[in-house]
Amino acid sequence: MNTDRRRFGLALAGLAISGAAVSQTACAKKHEPLRIWAMGLEGEALGAIAGDFEAQNPAVPVRVQALPWGAAHEKLLTAFAADNLPDVIALGNTWVSEFAALGALEPLNTRLSRSSITPERWFDGARKSVTLDGQILGVPWYVDTRLLFYRTDLLQKAGFDEPANTWAGWDAQLAALSGARRGGKYGLLMPFAEYEPLVAFCLQADAPILIDSDTRGGFRQPGIRDSFAYAASLYQRGYAARLTHSEVTDVYSSFARGDFAFIITGPWNLAEFAKRLPANLQDRWATAPLPGPRGPGESSAGGGSLCIPRASKRKDSAFRFIEYLCDPQRQADFYKVTSDLPADRGAWLRTSLMRDRRSLTFFDQLNRTRPPPQVPEWERIANEMVAALERVVRGITTLDAALKGLDEFAWTLLAKRRAMLELKGVA
């Protein structure tokens, strides 16, 4: 009898200890840090914001890890393979399709329908960048695109009040700003190896870059061929210098000297031009939308979005953190720290962006953007596009041969995508 009581008592003690351990484990999990990965300057700037979030949400500690852009892609893939992705990742928009193809991202449609985030205020290009097959896989955080920065004094000296909005009109301006008319200088800086300008020209075509559900290249379509031909002609007619990126040692000094009058670049240069150009040039530069074949042209939709990995065990807390970051006022504050343009158009009204003509041009252009093809292989295709353009310009191959080669390159690269879609069709 005493032995039975002793055994019963030990069993109760064991249950109590086990219950305490479970309680401690649950408590530890409850206060386990929310892991956030973000790249570059954005990742570095998140620390202070995370601290403010923690102050308002003491039960949700946050640990931010800033990844260098050069190592981020490999680290993300390695973490996915090891089932060790964080709870929130800030992905460049061209990477969203790759991680979607891996099945790594949580669809956010339902959460967004109940949240304070307003997708209707997102720029259309950003919204399309994170939406695949009707599933919203990220919340646009900041946006990026390319347009013209130009020297107003040089343009006026050549007899023009403002940049043209068509290719034909821009040609006339570039002709007046290039070659013998301007001491052998160039109208445009557009270095090889920067694929964004070429992609923007192709996005202005009335044909997609990839066709048949993005399973093969559409480079020999008339509209895409015209875009390639136009880009090549800028070099062939002497309007743009045939330079690689490494040969452009100091863009700002070259721009200040008037070595070129136009450059196609992004919003980070609003701050850089204001900081790096001499004082006597600060009222002699401006921005303008990209010209198009028949009027103001579209440009590429870039930027970064906040995504929740499907494997996260803390999706509710992760989305709460995303809601916090994407509040319009917080996006406006983030712009002041990083110069990243807000993805929420409502946030623009809370900054000086709408009162500055140079940044207001970006608002105009961002309302005319399209995402590049949403396939994991896109960046390899884009790099091959600009390599093919350089071969054409340098006379190594003809335009038609280059476009045929691009179609063949895309056909090989997209073989797995074709096979996967065929299997879905059979199913």
XYZ file of C-alpha atoms in Angstrom:
427
model
C 0.000 0.000 0.000
C 2.746 2.431 0.915
C 4.592 1.434 -2.268
C 1.537 2.182 -4.402
C 1.134 5.586 -2.740
C 4.807 6.338 -3.340
C 4.512 5.406 -7.015
C 1.356 7.535 -7.350
C 3.106 10.458 -5.700
C 6.096 10.139 -8.025
C 3.768 10.051 -10.993
C 2.041 13.247 -9.856
C 5.408 14.921 -9.339
C 6.495 13.836 -12.794
C 3.360 15.293 -14.321
C 3.908 18.542 -12.450
C 7.492 18.784 -13.673
C 6.397 17.908 -17.215
C 3.625 20.489 -17.073
C 6.042 23.142 -15.866
C 8.438 22.287 -18.688
C 5.663 22.525 -21.274
C 4.583 25.848 -19.786
C 8.148 27.180 -19.925
C 8.536 25.965 -23.520
C 5.275 27.643 -24.529
C 6.397 30.830 -22.818
C 9.778 30.669 -24.545
C 8.097 30.169 -27.924
C 5.730 33.022 -27.215
C 8.681 35.352 -26.686
C 10.929 33.835 -29.325
C 12.251 36.681 -31.514
C 10.522 37.408 -34.778
C 13.297 36.994 -37.362
C 13.501 39.589 -40.143
C 15.946 39.550 -43.055
C 16.404 42.601 -45.262
C 19.136 43.670 -47.656
C 21.492 46.611 -47.792
C 20.658 50.026 -46.401
C 17.048 48.986 -45.795
C 18.147 46.180 -43.509
C 20.435 48.508 -41.597
C 17.665 51.081 -41.168
C 15.176 48.547 -39.828
C 16.853 48.268 -36.439
C 15.396 51.488 -35.032
C 11.943 50.761 -36.448
C 12.023 47.271 -34.956
C 12.800 48.813 -31.582
C 9.736 51.055 -31.831
C 7.604 48.052 -32.797
C 8.882 46.088 -29.791
C 8.012 48.972 -27.480
C 4.412 48.778 -28.708
C 4.379 44.962 -28.845
C 6.445 43.754 -25.867
C 5.361 40.138 -26.407
C 6.876 40.165 -29.921
C 10.636 40.771 -29.759
C 12.231 41.339 -33.168
C 15.649 40.379 -34.455
C 16.698 42.058 -37.723
C 19.535 40.716 -39.825
C 20.866 42.971 -42.600
C 22.245 40.971 -45.529
C 24.653 42.386 -48.114
C 23.041 42.342 -51.547
C 25.917 40.367 -53.039
C 25.434 37.424 -50.677
C 21.688 37.646 -50.072
C 20.418 35.455 -52.902
C 22.631 32.500 -52.054
C 21.893 32.840 -48.334
C 18.146 32.857 -48.960
C 18.307 29.741 -51.127
C 20.519 27.982 -48.590
C 18.140 28.889 -45.783
C 15.174 27.618 -47.803
C 16.906 24.295 -48.441
C 17.677 23.985 -44.722
C 14.113 24.989 -43.729
C 15.614 27.970 -41.915
C 14.076 31.012 -43.576
C 13.139 33.823 -41.165
C 9.601 35.011 -40.456
C 9.756 38.017 -42.798
C 12.004 38.535 -45.796
C 12.381 41.709 -47.817
C 12.711 40.487 -51.394
C 13.657 42.444 -54.465
C 10.561 42.265 -56.644
C 12.351 40.336 -59.394
C 13.075 37.581 -56.840
C 9.452 37.090 -55.788
C 8.658 34.785 -58.722
C 11.675 32.599 -57.965
C 10.671 32.004 -54.358
C 7.058 31.582 -55.421
C 8.151 28.801 -57.799
C 9.841 27.091 -54.850
C 6.592 27.251 -52.912
C 8.407 29.284 -50.258
C 5.985 32.201 -49.875
C 2.710 32.497 -47.993
C -0.223 34.016 -49.953
C -1.451 37.134 -48.179
C -4.838 37.760 -49.825
C -6.924 36.802 -46.788
C -4.789 38.704 -44.303
C -4.768 41.782 -46.521
C -8.557 41.735 -46.794
C -8.739 42.147 -43.001
C -5.813 44.517 -42.533
C -5.150 48.234 -42.363
C -3.027 48.011 -45.518
C -4.721 49.480 -48.599
C -3.606 47.687 -51.794
C -5.587 50.211 -53.869
C -2.931 52.795 -52.985
C -0.058 50.667 -54.288
C 1.457 51.649 -57.624
C 0.044 49.310 -60.243
C 3.452 48.040 -61.365
C 4.369 47.154 -57.780
C 1.059 45.354 -57.245
C 1.541 43.277 -60.380
C 5.108 42.450 -59.333
C 3.921 40.615 -56.205
C 0.790 39.026 -57.687
C 1.127 35.646 -59.367
C -1.873 33.608 -60.481
C -4.106 35.815 -58.366
C -2.112 35.266 -55.191
C -0.550 38.304 -53.498
C 2.793 37.022 -52.218
C 4.234 40.188 -50.748
C 3.420 43.695 -49.585
C 5.212 46.378 -51.654
C 7.493 48.292 -49.309
C 9.449 50.667 -51.534
C 9.434 51.203 -55.294
C 12.004 51.880 -57.949
C 11.991 52.707 -61.640
C 14.191 54.357 -64.269
C 13.714 57.669 -66.033
C 15.736 60.580 -67.453
C 18.020 62.874 -65.479
C 19.209 65.724 -67.701
C 21.057 69.028 -67.850
C 18.472 71.744 -68.384
C 21.074 74.317 -69.501
C 22.521 72.064 -72.199
C 19.071 71.224 -73.528
C 18.081 74.898 -73.658
C 21.354 75.837 -75.338
C 20.516 73.286 -78.039
C 17.180 75.033 -78.567
C 14.749 72.864 -76.578
C 12.617 73.849 -73.601
C 12.084 70.347 -72.213
C 12.802 66.711 -73.074
C 10.675 65.166 -75.783
C 8.170 62.449 -74.871
C 8.541 60.416 -78.084
C 11.500 58.530 -79.518
C 11.430 60.690 -82.663
C 11.475 63.928 -80.689
C 14.217 62.648 -78.386
C 16.294 61.644 -81.421
C 16.272 65.249 -82.597
C 17.458 66.432 -79.199
C 20.182 63.779 -78.915
C 21.402 64.650 -82.414
C 21.759 68.287 -81.358
C 23.638 67.307 -78.199
C 26.055 64.774 -79.678
C 29.130 64.652 -81.874
C 30.486 67.617 -83.809
C 27.698 69.910 -82.649
C 29.021 69.647 -79.110
C 32.741 69.099 -79.399
C 32.569 65.316 -79.754
C 30.547 64.783 -76.570
C 27.530 62.529 -76.227
C 23.896 63.259 -75.604
C 23.322 60.115 -73.498
C 25.157 57.962 -70.982
C 23.828 54.392 -71.217
C 26.624 51.962 -70.298
C 26.553 48.385 -71.482
C 25.829 45.807 -68.756
C 23.033 47.911 -67.285
C 20.039 46.047 -68.611
C 17.343 48.295 -67.118
C 17.187 50.888 -69.980
C 16.940 48.167 -72.636
C 14.276 46.320 -70.648
C 12.317 49.568 -70.257
C 12.386 50.120 -74.029
C 11.142 46.552 -74.550
C 8.354 47.014 -71.998
C 7.126 49.913 -74.144
C 6.441 47.515 -77.021
C 2.935 46.280 -77.742
C 4.223 42.722 -77.373
C 5.468 40.782 -74.328
C 9.153 39.952 -73.914
C 8.291 36.313 -73.148
C 5.340 34.522 -74.725
C 3.265 31.347 -74.325
C 2.804 31.710 -70.557
C 6.408 32.915 -70.255
C 7.770 29.613 -71.568
C 9.719 30.968 -74.523
C 11.244 34.178 -75.833
C 9.355 36.635 -77.974
C 12.401 38.569 -79.139
C 11.681 38.280 -82.865
C 8.245 39.854 -82.561
C 8.099 43.165 -84.471
C 7.549 45.339 -81.375
C 10.416 43.818 -79.387
C 12.663 43.917 -82.461
C 11.879 47.620 -82.872
C 12.851 48.267 -79.238
C 16.185 46.476 -79.678
C 16.812 48.280 -82.937
C 16.105 51.631 -81.327
C 18.407 50.948 -78.382
C 21.185 49.817 -80.733
C 20.730 52.909 -82.898
C 21.463 55.213 -79.955
C 25.029 53.897 -79.993
C 25.302 53.433 -83.749
C 24.293 57.049 -84.452
C 26.791 58.344 -81.913
C 24.237 59.529 -79.376
C 25.495 57.213 -76.593
C 29.092 56.285 -75.791
C 30.046 52.629 -76.198
C 31.152 52.179 -72.611
C 31.065 49.321 -70.182
C 30.010 50.086 -66.634
C 33.606 49.844 -65.364
C 34.702 52.527 -67.827
C 32.405 55.089 -66.181
C 34.537 56.011 -63.190
C 32.641 59.050 -61.904
C 29.171 59.677 -63.283
C 28.711 62.864 -61.268
C 31.900 64.563 -62.455
C 31.136 63.555 -66.048
C 27.613 64.951 -65.751
C 28.974 68.164 -64.225
C 31.487 68.552 -67.079
C 28.720 68.095 -69.619
C 30.221 64.924 -71.081
C 26.618 63.841 -71.595
C 23.286 65.618 -71.245
C 21.006 62.681 -70.352
C 21.317 59.601 -68.173
C 18.713 56.903 -67.526
C 18.876 56.150 -63.832
C 16.883 55.608 -60.642
C 15.579 57.488 -57.594
C 18.679 57.037 -55.434
C 20.353 59.638 -57.632
C 17.955 62.353 -56.487
C 19.944 62.523 -53.257
C 23.287 61.764 -54.905
C 22.986 64.524 -57.517
C 21.934 66.996 -54.823
C 24.972 66.015 -52.778
C 27.665 65.445 -55.411
C 27.075 68.087 -58.079
C 28.702 71.488 -57.513
C 26.575 74.315 -56.165
C 26.527 76.191 -59.476
C 24.820 73.208 -61.160
C 22.117 72.558 -58.594
C 19.564 74.572 -60.556
C 20.660 73.134 -63.910
C 19.431 69.573 -63.722
C 15.989 68.003 -63.746
C 14.147 64.744 -64.328
C 11.741 63.663 -67.057
C 9.737 60.542 -67.889
C 11.140 58.125 -70.441
C 10.067 58.859 -74.004
C 8.132 56.153 -75.802
C 7.444 55.150 -79.408
C 4.265 57.247 -79.566
C 4.233 59.306 -76.357
C 5.345 59.141 -72.718
C 6.805 55.672 -72.296
C 6.470 53.021 -69.657
C 9.396 51.943 -67.519
C 10.205 48.888 -65.452
C 8.652 48.358 -62.025
C 11.300 47.616 -59.413
C 11.668 47.883 -55.673
C 11.301 45.612 -52.684
C 8.435 43.828 -50.963
C 7.885 42.204 -47.575
C 7.061 38.504 -47.751
C 6.239 35.813 -45.211
C 7.824 32.401 -45.793
C 5.288 29.588 -45.848
C 7.319 27.711 -43.214
C 7.133 30.499 -40.625
C 5.511 29.435 -37.351
C 4.700 33.043 -36.468
C 2.732 34.268 -39.467
C 0.283 36.383 -37.469
C 3.070 38.270 -35.679
C 5.008 38.536 -38.952
C 2.049 40.131 -40.695
C 1.515 42.472 -37.753
C 5.122 43.642 -38.213
C 4.530 44.149 -41.951
C 1.397 46.179 -41.203
C 3.456 48.310 -38.840
C 6.180 48.937 -41.443
C 3.701 49.728 -44.199
C 1.690 52.327 -42.326
C 1.747 55.434 -44.586
C 3.428 57.634 -41.979
C 6.039 54.986 -41.262
C 6.755 54.626 -44.993
C 7.153 58.397 -45.172
C 9.575 58.313 -42.225
C 11.469 55.444 -43.839
C 11.897 57.526 -47.005
C 13.547 60.283 -44.960
C 16.105 57.797 -43.657
C 16.805 55.767 -46.818
C 15.515 57.897 -49.751
C 13.495 54.831 -50.831
C 10.307 55.892 -52.583
C 7.180 54.669 -50.737
C 5.078 51.986 -52.414
C 1.924 53.441 -50.838
C 0.884 56.530 -52.790
C -0.741 57.904 -49.642
C 2.683 58.081 -47.996
C 3.903 60.492 -50.681
C 1.516 63.121 -49.359
C 3.288 62.982 -45.994
C 6.703 63.861 -47.450
C 8.249 66.605 -49.541
C 8.188 64.316 -52.595
C 5.023 65.838 -54.039
C 6.394 69.363 -53.669
C 9.628 68.751 -55.571
C 9.446 68.687 -59.361
C 12.313 66.221 -59.640
C 10.723 63.612 -57.384
C 7.228 64.357 -58.685
C 8.448 63.063 -62.062
C 9.051 59.702 -60.409
C 5.442 59.679 -59.179
C 4.369 60.285 -62.769
C 6.635 57.550 -64.119
C 5.699 55.054 -61.381
C 2.113 55.340 -62.560
C 3.379 54.082 -65.936
C 5.423 51.037 -65.012
C 5.193 47.363 -65.832
C 6.930 44.474 -64.101
C 9.378 42.485 -66.211
C 8.487 38.831 -66.878
C 7.735 37.046 -63.616
C 9.902 33.976 -63.981
C 12.797 32.838 -61.752
C 15.128 32.918 -64.747
C 14.439 36.559 -65.528
C 17.708 38.145 -64.393
C 19.755 35.683 -66.475
C 17.602 36.507 -69.503
C 17.926 40.255 -68.891
C 21.712 40.032 -68.622
C 21.836 38.042 -71.858
C 19.636 40.678 -73.535
C 22.108 43.478 -72.861
C 25.062 41.240 -73.797
C 23.352 40.566 -77.127
C 22.774 44.304 -77.604
C 26.467 45.000 -77.080
C 27.432 42.351 -79.641
C 25.134 44.010 -82.163
C 26.486 47.496 -81.476
C 30.095 46.344 -81.745
C 29.391 44.612 -85.061
C 30.031 41.096 -83.772
C 26.610 39.909 -84.934
C 23.525 41.206 -86.698
C 20.358 42.249 -84.912
C 18.320 39.380 -86.357
C 20.972 36.827 -85.441
C 21.149 38.247 -81.916
C 17.380 38.048 -81.467
C 17.315 34.494 -82.798
C 20.058 33.641 -80.299
C 18.043 35.208 -77.477
C 15.008 33.122 -78.384
C 17.180 30.010 -78.334
C 18.738 31.030 -75.008
C 15.307 31.578 -73.460
C 13.996 28.297 -74.895
C 16.777 26.366 -73.186
C 16.577 28.297 -69.938
C 12.794 27.932 -69.656
C 12.667 24.192 -70.368
C 11.867 23.325 -66.747
C 9.041 25.864 -66.663
C 7.513 24.341 -69.819
C 7.726 20.864 -68.327
C 6.076 21.972 -65.079
C 3.232 23.685 -66.908
C 2.727 20.652 -69.121
C 2.450 18.462 -66.044
C -0.145 20.806 -64.562
C -2.053 20.616 -67.805
C -2.039 16.805 -67.719
C -3.183 16.851 -64.085
